[in-house]
Coordinates of C-alpha atoms and ligand atoms in Angstrom, one line a residue:
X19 CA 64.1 132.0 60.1
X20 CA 61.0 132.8 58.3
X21 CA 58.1 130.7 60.1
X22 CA 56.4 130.5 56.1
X23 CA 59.6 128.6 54.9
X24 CA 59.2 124.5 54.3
X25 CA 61.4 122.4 56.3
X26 CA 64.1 121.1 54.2
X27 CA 63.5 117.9 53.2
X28 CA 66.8 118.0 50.7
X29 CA 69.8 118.9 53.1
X30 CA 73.1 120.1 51.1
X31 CA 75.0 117.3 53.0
X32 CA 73.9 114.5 55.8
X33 CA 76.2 112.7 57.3
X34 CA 74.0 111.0 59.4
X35 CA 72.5 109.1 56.0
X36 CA 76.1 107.8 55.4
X37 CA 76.0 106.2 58.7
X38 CA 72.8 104.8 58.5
X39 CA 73.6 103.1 55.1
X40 CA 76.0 101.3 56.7
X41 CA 74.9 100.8 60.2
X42 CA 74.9 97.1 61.0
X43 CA 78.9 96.8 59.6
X44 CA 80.1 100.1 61.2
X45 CA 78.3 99.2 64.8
X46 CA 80.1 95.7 64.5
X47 CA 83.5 97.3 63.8
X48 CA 83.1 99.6 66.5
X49 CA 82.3 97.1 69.1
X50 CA 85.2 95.1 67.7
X51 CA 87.3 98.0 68.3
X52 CA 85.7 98.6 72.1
X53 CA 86.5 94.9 73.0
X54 CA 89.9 94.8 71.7
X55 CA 91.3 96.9 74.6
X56 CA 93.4 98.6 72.0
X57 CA 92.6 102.0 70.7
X58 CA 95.3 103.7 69.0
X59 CA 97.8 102.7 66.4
X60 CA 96.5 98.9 65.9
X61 CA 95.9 96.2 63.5
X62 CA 92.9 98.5 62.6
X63 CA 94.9 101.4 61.4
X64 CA 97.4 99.1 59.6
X65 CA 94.6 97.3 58.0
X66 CA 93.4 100.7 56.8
X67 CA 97.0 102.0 55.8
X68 CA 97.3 98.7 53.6
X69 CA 93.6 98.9 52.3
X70 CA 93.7 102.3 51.4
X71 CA 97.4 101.9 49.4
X72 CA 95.9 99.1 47.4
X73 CA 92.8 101.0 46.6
X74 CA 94.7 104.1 45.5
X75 CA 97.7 102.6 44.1
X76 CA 100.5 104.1 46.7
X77 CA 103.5 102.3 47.7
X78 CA 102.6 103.3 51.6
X79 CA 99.5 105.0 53.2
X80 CA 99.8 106.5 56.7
X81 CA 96.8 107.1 58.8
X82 CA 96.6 110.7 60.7
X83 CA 94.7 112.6 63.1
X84 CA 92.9 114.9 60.0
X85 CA 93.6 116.5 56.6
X86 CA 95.0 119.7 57.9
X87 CA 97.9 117.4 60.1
X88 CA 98.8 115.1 56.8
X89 CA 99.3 118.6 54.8
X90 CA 101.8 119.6 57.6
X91 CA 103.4 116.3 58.3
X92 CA 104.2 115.9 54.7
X93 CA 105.7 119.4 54.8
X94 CA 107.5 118.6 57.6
X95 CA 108.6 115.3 56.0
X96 CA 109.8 117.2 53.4
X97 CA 112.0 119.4 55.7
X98 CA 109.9 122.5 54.3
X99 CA 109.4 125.6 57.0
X100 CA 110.6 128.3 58.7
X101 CA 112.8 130.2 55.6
X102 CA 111.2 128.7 52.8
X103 CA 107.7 129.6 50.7
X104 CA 105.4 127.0 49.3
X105 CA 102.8 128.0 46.7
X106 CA 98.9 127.2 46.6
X107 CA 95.8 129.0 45.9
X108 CA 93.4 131.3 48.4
X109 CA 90.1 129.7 47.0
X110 CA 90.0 126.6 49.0
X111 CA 89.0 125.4 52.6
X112 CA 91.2 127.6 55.2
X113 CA 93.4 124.4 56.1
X114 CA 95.5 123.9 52.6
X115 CA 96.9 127.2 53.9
X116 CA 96.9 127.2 57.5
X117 CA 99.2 123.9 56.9
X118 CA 101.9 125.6 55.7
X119 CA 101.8 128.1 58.4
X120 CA 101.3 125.8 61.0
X121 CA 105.1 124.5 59.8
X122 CA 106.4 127.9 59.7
X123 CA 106.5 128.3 56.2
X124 CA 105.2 131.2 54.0
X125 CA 102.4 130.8 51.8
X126 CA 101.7 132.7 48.6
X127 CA 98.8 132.4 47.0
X128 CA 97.8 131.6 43.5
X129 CA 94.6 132.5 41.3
X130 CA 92.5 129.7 39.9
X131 CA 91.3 129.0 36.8
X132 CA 87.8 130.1 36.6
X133 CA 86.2 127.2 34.7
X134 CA 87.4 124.6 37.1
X135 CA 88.7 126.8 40.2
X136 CA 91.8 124.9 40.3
X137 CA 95.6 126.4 40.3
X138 CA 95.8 128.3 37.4
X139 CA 99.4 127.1 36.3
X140 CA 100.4 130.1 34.1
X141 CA 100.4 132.0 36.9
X142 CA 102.2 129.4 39.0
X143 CA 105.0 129.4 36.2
X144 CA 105.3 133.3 36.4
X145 CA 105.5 133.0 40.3
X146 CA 108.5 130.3 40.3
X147 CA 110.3 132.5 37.4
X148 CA 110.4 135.5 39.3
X149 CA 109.0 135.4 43.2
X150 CA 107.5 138.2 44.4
X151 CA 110.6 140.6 46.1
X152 CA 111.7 139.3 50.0
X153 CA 109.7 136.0 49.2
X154 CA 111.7 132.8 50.5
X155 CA 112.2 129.9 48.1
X156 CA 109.4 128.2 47.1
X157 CA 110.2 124.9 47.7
X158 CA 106.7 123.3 47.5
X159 CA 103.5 123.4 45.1
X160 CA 100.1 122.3 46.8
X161 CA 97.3 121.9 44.1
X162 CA 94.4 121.5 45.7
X163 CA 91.8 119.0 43.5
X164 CA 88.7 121.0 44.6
X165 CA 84.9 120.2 44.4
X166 CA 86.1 116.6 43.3
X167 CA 88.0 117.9 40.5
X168 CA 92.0 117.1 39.5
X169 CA 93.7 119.9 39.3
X170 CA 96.4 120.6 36.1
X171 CA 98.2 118.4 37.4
X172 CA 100.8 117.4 34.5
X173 CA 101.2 121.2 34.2
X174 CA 101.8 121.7 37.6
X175 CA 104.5 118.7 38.4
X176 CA 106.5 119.8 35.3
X177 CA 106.6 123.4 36.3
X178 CA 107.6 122.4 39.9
X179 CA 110.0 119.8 38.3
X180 CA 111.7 122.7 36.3
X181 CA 112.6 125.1 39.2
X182 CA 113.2 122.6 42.1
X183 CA 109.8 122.4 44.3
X184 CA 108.0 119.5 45.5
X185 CA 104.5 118.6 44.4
X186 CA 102.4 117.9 47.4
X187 CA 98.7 117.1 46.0
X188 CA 95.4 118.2 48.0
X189 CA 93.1 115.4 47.8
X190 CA 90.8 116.4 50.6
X191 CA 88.0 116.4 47.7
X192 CA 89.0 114.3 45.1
X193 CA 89.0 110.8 46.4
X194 CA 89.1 108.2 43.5
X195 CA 88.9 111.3 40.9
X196 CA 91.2 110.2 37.8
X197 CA 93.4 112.6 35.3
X198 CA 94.7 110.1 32.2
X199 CA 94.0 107.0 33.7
X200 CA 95.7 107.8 37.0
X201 CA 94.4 108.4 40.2
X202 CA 94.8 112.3 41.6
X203 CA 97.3 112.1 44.5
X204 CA 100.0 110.0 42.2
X205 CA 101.7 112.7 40.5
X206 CA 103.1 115.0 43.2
X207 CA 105.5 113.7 45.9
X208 CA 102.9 112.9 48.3
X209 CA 98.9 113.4 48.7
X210 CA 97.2 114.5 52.0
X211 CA 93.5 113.0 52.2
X212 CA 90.7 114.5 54.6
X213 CA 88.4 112.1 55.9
X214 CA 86.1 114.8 57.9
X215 CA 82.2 113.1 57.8
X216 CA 81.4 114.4 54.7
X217 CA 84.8 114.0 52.2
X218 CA 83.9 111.7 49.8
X219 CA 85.3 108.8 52.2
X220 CA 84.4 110.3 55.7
X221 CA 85.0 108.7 58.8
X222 CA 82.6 109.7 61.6
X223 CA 85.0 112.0 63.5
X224 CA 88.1 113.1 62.6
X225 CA 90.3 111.4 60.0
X226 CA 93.1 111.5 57.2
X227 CA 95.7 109.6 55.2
X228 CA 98.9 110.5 53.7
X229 CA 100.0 108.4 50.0
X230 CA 103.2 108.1 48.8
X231 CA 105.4 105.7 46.7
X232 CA 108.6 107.4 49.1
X233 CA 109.6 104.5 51.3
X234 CA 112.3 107.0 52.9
X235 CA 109.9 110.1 53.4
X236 CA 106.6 107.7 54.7
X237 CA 109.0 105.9 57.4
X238 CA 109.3 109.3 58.5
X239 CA 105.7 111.0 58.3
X240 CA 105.3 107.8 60.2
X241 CA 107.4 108.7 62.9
X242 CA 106.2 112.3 63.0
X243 CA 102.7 111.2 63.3
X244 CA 103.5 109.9 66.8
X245 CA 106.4 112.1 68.9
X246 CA 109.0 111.5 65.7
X247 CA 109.5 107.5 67.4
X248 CA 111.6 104.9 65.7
X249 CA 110.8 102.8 68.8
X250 CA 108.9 103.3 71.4
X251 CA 109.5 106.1 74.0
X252 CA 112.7 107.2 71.6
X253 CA 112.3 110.3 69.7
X254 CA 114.3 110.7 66.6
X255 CA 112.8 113.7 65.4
X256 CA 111.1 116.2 66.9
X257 CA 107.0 115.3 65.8
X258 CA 103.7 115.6 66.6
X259 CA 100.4 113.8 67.7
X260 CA 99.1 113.4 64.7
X261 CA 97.6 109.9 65.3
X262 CA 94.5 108.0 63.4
X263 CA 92.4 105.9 66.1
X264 CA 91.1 102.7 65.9
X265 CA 87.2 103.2 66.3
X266 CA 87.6 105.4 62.7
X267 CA 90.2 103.0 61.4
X268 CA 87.7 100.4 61.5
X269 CA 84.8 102.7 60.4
X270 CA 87.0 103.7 57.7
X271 CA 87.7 99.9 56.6
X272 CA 83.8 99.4 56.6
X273 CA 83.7 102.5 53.9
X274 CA 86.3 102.1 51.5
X275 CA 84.9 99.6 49.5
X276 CA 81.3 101.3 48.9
X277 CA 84.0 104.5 47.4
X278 CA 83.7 103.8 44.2
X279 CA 80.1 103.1 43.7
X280 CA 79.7 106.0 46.1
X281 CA 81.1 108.0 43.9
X282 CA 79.4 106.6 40.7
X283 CA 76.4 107.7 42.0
X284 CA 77.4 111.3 42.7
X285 CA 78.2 111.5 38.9
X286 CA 74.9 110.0 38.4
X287 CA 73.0 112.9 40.6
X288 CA 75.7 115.4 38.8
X289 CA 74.3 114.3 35.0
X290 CA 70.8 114.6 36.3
X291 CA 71.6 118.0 37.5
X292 CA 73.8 118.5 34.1
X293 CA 70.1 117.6 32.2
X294 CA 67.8 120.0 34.5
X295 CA 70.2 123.1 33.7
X296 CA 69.7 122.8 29.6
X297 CA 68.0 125.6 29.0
X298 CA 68.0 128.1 32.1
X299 CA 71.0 130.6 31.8
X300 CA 73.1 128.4 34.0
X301 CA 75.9 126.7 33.0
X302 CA 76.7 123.3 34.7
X303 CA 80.5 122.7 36.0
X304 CA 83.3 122.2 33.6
X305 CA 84.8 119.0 33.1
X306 CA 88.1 119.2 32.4
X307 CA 89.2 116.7 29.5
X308 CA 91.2 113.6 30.2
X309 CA 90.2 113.6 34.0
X310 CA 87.3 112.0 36.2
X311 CA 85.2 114.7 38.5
X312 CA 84.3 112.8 41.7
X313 CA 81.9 115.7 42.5
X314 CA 82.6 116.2 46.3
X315 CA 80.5 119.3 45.6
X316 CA 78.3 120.3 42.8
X317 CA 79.0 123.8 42.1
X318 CA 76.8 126.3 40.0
X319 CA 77.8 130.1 39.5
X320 CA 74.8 133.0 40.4
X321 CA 75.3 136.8 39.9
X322 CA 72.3 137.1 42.5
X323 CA 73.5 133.7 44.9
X324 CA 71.4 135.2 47.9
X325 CA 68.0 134.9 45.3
X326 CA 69.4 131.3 44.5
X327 CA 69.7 130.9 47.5
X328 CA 66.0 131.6 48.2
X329 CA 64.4 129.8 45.3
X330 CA 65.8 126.3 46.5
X331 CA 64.8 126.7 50.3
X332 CA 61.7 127.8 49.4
X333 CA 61.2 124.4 47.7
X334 CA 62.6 122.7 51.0
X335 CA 66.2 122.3 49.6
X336 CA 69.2 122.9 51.6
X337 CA 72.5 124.9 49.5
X338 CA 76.1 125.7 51.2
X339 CA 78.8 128.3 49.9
X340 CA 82.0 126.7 49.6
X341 CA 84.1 129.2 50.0
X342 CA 82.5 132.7 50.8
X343 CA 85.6 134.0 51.8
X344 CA 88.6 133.5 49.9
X345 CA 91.4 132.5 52.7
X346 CA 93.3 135.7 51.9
X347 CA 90.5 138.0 52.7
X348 CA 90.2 136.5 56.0
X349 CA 90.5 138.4 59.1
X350 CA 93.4 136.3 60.2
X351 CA 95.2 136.6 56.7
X352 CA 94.0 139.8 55.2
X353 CA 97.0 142.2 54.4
X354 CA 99.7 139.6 55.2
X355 CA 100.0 136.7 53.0
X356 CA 101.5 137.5 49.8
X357 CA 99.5 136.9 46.7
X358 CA 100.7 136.0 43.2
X359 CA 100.5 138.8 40.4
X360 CA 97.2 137.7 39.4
X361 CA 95.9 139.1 43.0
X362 CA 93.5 136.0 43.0
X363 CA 91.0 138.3 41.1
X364 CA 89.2 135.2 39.9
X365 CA 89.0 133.7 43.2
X366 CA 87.4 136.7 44.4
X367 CA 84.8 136.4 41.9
X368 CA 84.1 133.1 42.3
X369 CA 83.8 133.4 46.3
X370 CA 81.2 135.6 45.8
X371 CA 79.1 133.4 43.3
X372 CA 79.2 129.5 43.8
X373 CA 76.6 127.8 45.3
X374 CA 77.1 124.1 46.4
X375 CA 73.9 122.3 45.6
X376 CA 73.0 119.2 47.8
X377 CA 75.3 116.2 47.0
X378 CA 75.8 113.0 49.0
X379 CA 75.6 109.2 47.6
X380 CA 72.7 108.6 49.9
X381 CA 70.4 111.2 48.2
X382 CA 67.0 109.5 47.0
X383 CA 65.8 109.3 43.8
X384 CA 62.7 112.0 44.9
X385 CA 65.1 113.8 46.7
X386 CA 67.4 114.4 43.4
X387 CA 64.1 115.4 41.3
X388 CA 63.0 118.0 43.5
X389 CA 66.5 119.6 43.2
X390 CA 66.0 119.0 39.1
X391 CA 62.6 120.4 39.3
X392 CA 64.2 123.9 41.7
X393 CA 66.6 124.0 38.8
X394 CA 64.3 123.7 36.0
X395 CA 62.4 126.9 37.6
X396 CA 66.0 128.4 37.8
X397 CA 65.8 132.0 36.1
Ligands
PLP13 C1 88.6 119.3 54.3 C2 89.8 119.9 53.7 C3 91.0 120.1 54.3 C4 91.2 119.8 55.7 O1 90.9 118.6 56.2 P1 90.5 118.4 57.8 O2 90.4 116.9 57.8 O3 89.3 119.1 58.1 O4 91.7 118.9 58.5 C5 92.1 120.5 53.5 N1 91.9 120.9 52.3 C6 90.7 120.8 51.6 C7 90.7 121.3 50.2 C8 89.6 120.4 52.3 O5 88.4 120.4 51.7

């Protein structure tokens, strides 16, 4: 690191700040928790599980170990894997895809829309018409709402609808985001919500929930969240450890209610940023019509990102790349996971020109100027 550079006083995410917000009510919980003498599978993940369903209008909510598992045990739930193909896009975090491996099932990969690098769903519908040669059924969609964005949702559940695949939303991003008046994760057949530290609701390890208005297919993620038990010590399907604890239960129950204002006052930084862009050659994110953004991330495009890159932390302001490397031009994909007709061109392009620029509720009023004033200067 150049010795000359400022320390950066405007990380591109912090945890830690999240924490410290809350401190007195997450230390209490957590205690509460340590002197219960019970750690996993409690009153404190049910409390959560019925919270969280409230708060996001689901039938049933059911806590697991991370966002990656609830992908996989809704698949599973599903009875999607080995023999069947379930369709998603390469420009999202490596997990959307390494789900649907991880149940033996074959991804293929769409190309987004480049204005809100979400599933572009004419491509989708050319993909379910006619499936690439040797490609299993599909028999799943996962949209993935990224950057806090829903996806084309409406678009997307009729097309799946039409030729017989379920809809299985990625919310890992998009907690509380909106698309006419309902909440992202109601449309498909089930939504899979991260809670890693910095999702929109993090926890302060590892965390997820599954929503659903399927009684029949939540009884059973339920099971396969623990061993596939009915009752205790009785297997009726074959399942996982895919368990949410009780410390981040309780954390959890401390955060949901601060979500909404949370993420108010993301889309308050994100019109501030909107304002300091007028005027420089940089366009600020789309917003598609009809739908809320939650802005998990606020994402700008640069031909030259590594001189973006260097403007901002030479004003002491921390940036992130989310993704660099679209998931099928990684080592462990590249060559072998079958891509729509499009070849995810788009994604491509965008992987090698967004630029996450910092975003957390906890950001300071200073803090968000300086970032204004680094984008003012933007050339
Ligand atoms: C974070 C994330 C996941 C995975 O969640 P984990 O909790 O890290 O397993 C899946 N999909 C998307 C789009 C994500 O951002």
């Amino acid at each position: 690191m150049n010795a000359e550079l400022p320390p950066v006083t405007v990380p591109q995410a912090d945890p830690g700040a999240a924490y410290r917000a809350l401190k007195e009510p997450i230390d209490a919980a957590v205690a509460r928790v340590l002197e219960s003498g019970w750690y996993i599978l409690g009153r404190e993940c049910a409390a959560f599980e019925e919270a969280f369903a409230r708060w996001q209008g689901a039938g049933r909510a059911i806590g697991v170990a991370n966002g990656t598992d609830a992908l996989a045990l809704i698949l599973r739930g599903l009875g999607i894997g080995a023999g069947h193909a379930v369709a998603t896009v390469s420009h999202t975090a490596v997990a959307t895809v390494a789900a649907i491996e991880m149940v033996g099932a074959t991804p293929i990969l769409i190309d987004i829309d480049p204005a809100t690098y979400t599933m572009d769903p004419d491509e989708l519908e050319a993909v379910l018409r006619a499936p690439p040669a040797g490609l299993p059924p599909i028999r799943a969609v996962i949209p993935v709402h990224l950057y806090g964005q829903p996806a084309a949702i409406e678009a997307i559940v009729a097309l799946a609808d039409r030729h017989g695949a379920a809809v299985i939303e990625d919310c890992a991003q998009c907690h509380g985001a909106t698309a006419g008046n309902r909440k992202a994760g109601t449309f498909g057949r089930a939504a899979a919500f991260s809670l890693y530290p910095t999702k929109n609701l993090g926890a302060l390890g590892d965390g997820g929930v599954i929503a659903t208005d399927d009684t029949a297919l939540a009884e059973r993620i339920a099971a396969l969240r623990q061993y596939g038990w009915k009752e205790r010590y009785v297997s009726d399907l074959p399942g996982v450890n895919a368990r949410l604890d009780e410390i981040q239960a309780a954390i959890l129950t401390v955060k949901l209610p601060r979500l909404d204002a949370a993420n108010a006052r993301r889309q308050q930084i994100a019109a501030r940023y909107d304002a300091a862009l007028a005027g420089t050659g940089f366009v600020p994110p789309a917003r598609r019509p009809g739908t809320t953004h939650v802005f998990h991330q606020y994402v700008i495009r640069c031909a030259d990102r590594a001189a973006a890159q260097a403007h901002f932390r030479a004003r002491g302001i921390g940036t992130n790349v989310h993704y660099p490397v679209p998931v099928h031009a990684q080592p462990a994909y590249r060559g072998r996971v079958p891509l729509g007709p499009a070849r995810c061109r788009e994604t491509e392009r965008a992987a090698a020109e967004v630029l996450s620029l910092p975003m957390f509720p906890e950001l300071a009023d200073a803090q968000v100027e300086q970032v204004c004033a680094a984008l003012r200067a933007l050339n």
